[in-house]
CSV table of C-alpha atoms and ligand atoms in Angstrom, one decimal:
chain,number,residue,atom,x,y,z
S,1,MET,CA,-8.0,35.0,-17.1
S,2,HIS,CA,-6.8,33.0,-14.1
S,3,PRO,CA,-7.3,29.3,-14.6
S,4,LYS,CA,-9.7,29.2,-11.6
S,5,GLU,CA,-12.0,31.7,-13.4
S,6,GLU,CA,-13.1,29.4,-16.0
S,7,LYS,CA,-17.0,29.3,-16.2
S,8,THR,CA,-19.4,26.7,-17.7
S,9,VAL,CA,-23.2,26.0,-17.7
S,10,VAL,CA,-25.0,23.2,-16.1
S,11,ILE,CA,-28.7,22.6,-16.5
S,12,VAL,CA,-30.6,19.8,-14.5
S,13,LYS,CA,-33.0,18.5,-17.0
S,14,PRO,CA,-36.6,17.7,-16.3
S,15,ASP,CA,-35.6,14.1,-15.3
S,16,GLY,CA,-33.3,15.3,-12.7
S,17,VAL,CA,-35.7,17.8,-11.3
S,18,LYS,CA,-38.6,15.3,-11.3
S,19,ARG,CA,-36.4,12.7,-9.4
S,20,GLY,CA,-35.5,14.9,-6.7
S,21,LEU,CA,-31.8,15.0,-7.9
S,22,VAL,CA,-31.1,18.8,-7.8
S,23,GLY,CA,-29.4,18.8,-4.5
S,24,GLU,CA,-27.3,15.6,-5.1
S,25,ILE,CA,-26.0,17.3,-8.5
S,26,VAL,CA,-25.4,20.7,-6.9
S,27,SER,CA,-23.5,18.8,-4.1
S,28,ARG,CA,-21.3,16.7,-6.5
S,29,LEU,CA,-20.2,20.1,-8.2
S,30,GLU,CA,-19.6,22.0,-5.0
S,31,LYS,CA,-17.7,19.0,-3.0
S,32,ARG,CA,-15.4,18.8,-6.1
S,33,GLY,CA,-14.4,22.2,-5.5
S,34,LEU,CA,-16.5,24.2,-8.1
S,35,LYS,CA,-18.3,27.3,-7.2
S,36,ILE,CA,-22.0,27.8,-8.0
S,37,ILE,CA,-22.3,31.5,-9.1
S,38,ALA,CA,-25.9,31.6,-10.5
S,39,LEU,CA,-28.7,29.2,-10.0
S,40,GLU,CA,-32.4,29.3,-11.0
S,41,MET,CA,-35.3,27.0,-11.6
S,42,PHE,CA,-37.4,27.9,-14.6
S,43,THR,CA,-39.6,26.5,-17.6
S,44,ALA,CA,-38.1,26.8,-21.0
S,45,THR,CA,-39.9,27.8,-24.3
S,46,LYS,CA,-39.4,25.6,-27.2
S,47,GLU,CA,-37.8,28.6,-28.9
S,48,GLN,CA,-35.3,29.1,-26.0
S,49,ILE,CA,-34.4,25.3,-26.3
S,50,ASP,CA,-33.9,25.6,-30.1
S,51,GLY,CA,-31.8,28.7,-29.5
S,52,HIS,CA,-29.6,26.8,-26.8
S,53,TYR,CA,-28.5,23.9,-28.9
S,54,PRO,CA,-26.3,24.4,-31.8
S,55,LYS,CA,-27.8,24.5,-35.3
S,56,ASP,CA,-24.7,23.8,-37.4
S,57,GLU,CA,-24.6,20.5,-39.6
S,58,ALA,CA,-21.4,19.5,-37.9
S,59,TRP,CA,-22.9,19.5,-34.3
S,60,ILE,CA,-26.3,17.7,-35.8
S,61,SER,CA,-24.4,15.1,-37.6
S,62,ARG,CA,-22.1,14.3,-34.5
S,63,VAL,CA,-25.2,13.8,-32.5
S,64,GLY,CA,-26.5,11.1,-35.2
S,65,SER,CA,-23.1,9.7,-35.2
S,66,LYS,CA,-23.4,9.0,-31.4
S,67,THR,CA,-26.5,7.0,-32.3
S,68,LEU,CA,-24.7,5.1,-35.1
S,69,ALA,CA,-21.8,4.1,-32.8
S,70,ASN,CA,-24.3,3.0,-30.2
S,71,TYR,CA,-26.2,0.9,-32.8
S,72,GLU,CA,-22.9,-0.6,-34.1
S,73,LYS,CA,-21.8,-1.6,-30.5
S,74,TYR,CA,-25.1,-3.4,-29.9
S,75,GLY,CA,-25.8,-4.8,-33.3
S,76,TRP,CA,-28.7,-2.6,-34.3
S,77,ASP,CA,-29.8,-1.5,-37.6
S,78,ALA,CA,-30.2,2.2,-38.0
S,79,GLN,CA,-32.1,2.0,-41.3
S,80,LYS,CA,-34.7,-0.5,-39.7
S,81,GLU,CA,-35.0,1.3,-36.4
S,82,LEU,CA,-35.2,4.9,-37.9
S,83,GLY,CA,-35.6,4.7,-41.6
S,84,THR,CA,-32.1,6.3,-42.2
S,85,ALA,CA,-28.4,5.7,-41.4
S,86,ASP,CA,-27.6,9.3,-42.4
S,87,PRO,CA,-26.2,11.1,-39.2
S,88,LEU,CA,-27.6,14.4,-40.1
S,89,LYS,CA,-31.0,13.1,-40.5
S,90,ILE,CA,-30.6,11.1,-37.2
S,91,GLY,CA,-29.2,14.2,-35.5
S,92,THR,CA,-32.1,16.4,-36.7
S,93,MET,CA,-34.6,14.0,-35.2
S,94,VAL,CA,-32.7,13.8,-32.1
S,95,ARG,CA,-32.6,17.7,-32.0
S,96,ALA,CA,-36.4,17.9,-32.3
S,97,TRP,CA,-36.8,15.2,-29.5
S,98,LEU,CA,-34.6,17.3,-27.5
S,99,VAL,CA,-37.0,20.2,-27.7
S,100,GLY,CA,-39.9,18.2,-26.3
S,101,TYR,CA,-37.9,16.7,-23.4
S,102,MET,CA,-36.4,20.1,-22.3
S,103,THR,CA,-39.7,21.7,-22.2
S,104,SER,CA,-41.4,18.9,-20.5
S,105,GLY,CA,-40.9,20.2,-17.0
S,106,PRO,CA,-38.8,22.6,-15.2
S,107,LEU,CA,-35.3,22.9,-15.4
S,108,VAL,CA,-32.5,24.2,-13.1
S,109,LYS,CA,-29.9,26.5,-14.8
S,110,MET,CA,-26.4,27.2,-13.1
S,111,VAL,CA,-23.2,28.8,-13.8
S,112,VAL,CA,-20.4,26.9,-12.5
S,113,LYS,CA,-16.9,28.4,-11.9
S,114,GLY,CA,-13.6,26.9,-11.2
S,115,VAL,CA,-10.2,25.1,-12.4
S,116,HIS,CA,-11.0,23.7,-15.8
S,117,ALA,CA,-14.6,24.0,-15.0
S,118,VAL,CA,-15.7,22.8,-18.6
S,119,ASP,CA,-13.8,19.6,-18.5
S,120,MET,CA,-14.3,19.1,-14.8
S,121,VAL,CA,-18.2,19.3,-15.1
S,122,ARG,CA,-18.2,17.0,-18.2
S,123,LYS,CA,-16.1,14.4,-16.2
S,124,ILE,CA,-18.4,14.7,-13.1
S,125,ALA,CA,-21.5,14.4,-15.5
S,126,GLY,CA,-20.2,11.4,-17.3
S,127,ASN,CA,-20.8,9.9,-20.9
S,128,THR,CA,-23.9,11.1,-22.9
S,129,MET,CA,-25.2,7.7,-22.9
S,130,PRO,CA,-25.9,6.8,-19.2
S,131,ALA,CA,-25.6,3.0,-19.9
S,132,ALA,CA,-22.0,3.7,-21.0
S,133,ALA,CA,-21.3,6.3,-18.4
S,134,GLU,CA,-18.7,5.4,-15.5
S,135,MET,CA,-19.8,4.6,-11.9
S,136,GLY,CA,-19.2,7.7,-9.9
S,137,THR,CA,-20.5,10.1,-12.6
S,138,ILE,CA,-24.0,11.6,-12.2
S,139,ARG,CA,-25.1,9.8,-15.4
S,140,GLY,CA,-23.5,6.5,-14.5
S,141,ASP,CA,-24.9,6.6,-10.9
S,142,PHE,CA,-28.6,7.7,-11.6
S,143,SER,CA,-29.5,6.4,-15.0
S,144,VAL,CA,-29.2,3.5,-17.4
S,145,ASP,CA,-30.7,5.0,-20.6
S,146,ASP,CA,-29.1,4.9,-23.9
S,147,ALA,CA,-29.8,5.6,-27.7
S,148,THR,CA,-31.2,2.2,-28.6
S,149,ILE,CA,-34.2,2.7,-26.3
S,150,ALA,CA,-34.7,6.3,-26.4
S,151,ASN,CA,-34.8,6.3,-30.3
S,152,ARG,CA,-37.2,3.3,-30.2
S,153,ASP,CA,-39.4,5.4,-28.1
S,154,LYS,CA,-38.8,8.5,-30.2
S,155,ARG,CA,-37.4,10.7,-27.3
S,156,ALA,CA,-34.2,12.3,-26.3
S,157,ILE,CA,-32.0,10.2,-23.9
S,158,HIS,CA,-32.8,11.1,-20.1
S,159,ASN,CA,-29.5,11.7,-18.8
S,160,LEU,CA,-30.4,14.2,-16.1
S,161,VAL,CA,-27.8,17.1,-16.9
S,162,HIS,CA,-26.6,19.4,-19.6
S,163,ALA,CA,-23.1,20.6,-19.4
S,164,SER,CA,-21.3,22.9,-22.0
S,165,GLU,CA,-18.7,21.1,-24.0
S,166,THR,CA,-16.2,23.8,-24.6
S,167,PRO,CA,-15.4,27.2,-23.1
S,168,GLU,CA,-16.7,28.8,-26.5
S,169,GLU,CA,-20.0,26.9,-25.9
S,170,ALA,CA,-20.1,27.9,-22.3
S,171,GLN,CA,-19.5,31.5,-23.1
S,172,HIS,CA,-22.5,31.4,-25.7
S,173,GLU,CA,-24.7,29.6,-23.2
S,174,ILE,CA,-24.0,32.1,-20.2
S,175,GLU,CA,-24.9,35.1,-22.5
S,176,PHE,CA,-28.0,33.1,-23.9
S,177,TRP,CA,-29.4,32.2,-20.3
S,178,PHE,CA,-28.2,34.7,-17.8
S,179,ALA,CA,-28.2,38.5,-17.4
S,180,PRO,CA,-25.0,39.9,-16.0
S,181,GLU,CA,-26.7,40.7,-12.8
S,182,GLU,CA,-27.7,37.2,-12.3
S,183,ILE,CA,-24.2,36.1,-11.9
S,184,HIS,CA,-22.6,36.4,-8.5
S,185,ASP,CA,-19.1,36.2,-6.9
S,186,TYR,CA,-18.0,35.3,-3.6
S,187,LYS,CA,-15.0,33.5,-2.1
S,188,ARG,CA,-15.4,30.0,-0.6
S,189,ALA,CA,-13.8,29.4,2.9
S,190,GLU,CA,-11.7,26.5,1.6
S,191,GLU,CA,-10.2,28.3,-1.5
S,192,ASP,CA,-7.1,29.5,0.3
S,193,ILE,CA,-6.5,25.7,1.3
S,194,MET,CA,-7.5,24.0,-2.0
S,195,PHE,CA,-5.8,26.0,-4.5
F,201,GDP,P1,-24.2,16.0,-24.3
F,201,GDP,O1,-23.2,17.1,-24.5
F,201,GDP,O2,-23.3,14.8,-23.4
F,201,GDP,O3,-25.4,16.3,-23.5
F,201,GDP,O4,-24.6,15.2,-25.6
F,201,GDP,P2,-24.9,15.9,-27.0
F,201,GDP,O5,-24.6,17.5,-27.1
F,201,GDP,O6,-24.3,15.1,-28.1
F,201,GDP,O7,-26.5,15.7,-27.2
F,201,GDP,C1,-27.4,16.4,-26.6
F,201,GDP,C2,-28.4,15.8,-25.8
F,201,GDP,O8,-29.2,15.0,-26.9
F,201,GDP,C3,-28.1,14.7,-24.9
F,201,GDP,O9,-27.7,14.9,-23.7
F,201,GDP,C4,-29.1,13.6,-25.0
F,201,GDP,O10,-30.2,14.2,-24.1
F,201,GDP,C5,-29.6,13.8,-26.5
F,201,GDP,N1,-29.0,12.9,-27.4
F,201,GDP,C6,-27.7,12.8,-27.7
F,201,GDP,N2,-27.5,11.7,-28.6
F,201,GDP,C7,-28.8,11.2,-28.8
F,201,GDP,C8,-29.2,9.8,-29.5
F,201,GDP,O11,-28.4,9.2,-30.1
F,201,GDP,N3,-30.5,9.5,-29.3
F,201,GDP,C9,-31.2,10.3,-28.5
F,201,GDP,N4,-32.5,9.8,-28.5
F,201,GDP,N5,-30.9,11.3,-27.9
F,201,GDP,C10,-29.6,11.8,-28.0
F,202,MG,MG1,-23.7,18.6,-25.7
């Protein structure tokens, strides 16, 4: 595979759609030199969201660990806030909140292609916790949410976009969300100049 053929999945979450940020998000990806090769607004079912997010304990624990790191940083007590300091139990709670969040309104799903697409899109999206995300990133420019407040309200962090974390995760998500005929190819005018 040529390096500029790498693909990743981006989903504008319900807060991004309801805040009118679809165009802004697509625009940031396009301006950077990434190509949108599939795009659709749809409403997901609970079963679809359950199938989208990984189910393995390593992933669930890692999500719980993000909460623990955030609590440590700000001096919050996980046991007192959530009744547990076990990353697996916290991750399981977050995963259930995610299903509610991701089915609370329409989503916009995209396949994005380009040089190091997975890493580039993660960089453009920014840190999972918007309060910790750098300025200039989607999450850093448009949100200030984080685990402390989201957990207190028993909901997922509202961070505008989902982006695949590895090429393997991207491959699974492309197959999960898109039929082959929904993915297109074309040449962008500036390709010959940019790379
Ligand atoms: P991402 O790849 O940056 O989106 O982050 P993860 O894959 O770790 O988590 C998936 C999604 O779960 C995030 O985008 C958030 O919406 C939500 N989330 C992750 N960690 C937490 C957390 O500690 N607390 C809450 N309430 N939500 C979280
Ligand atoms: Mg993730």
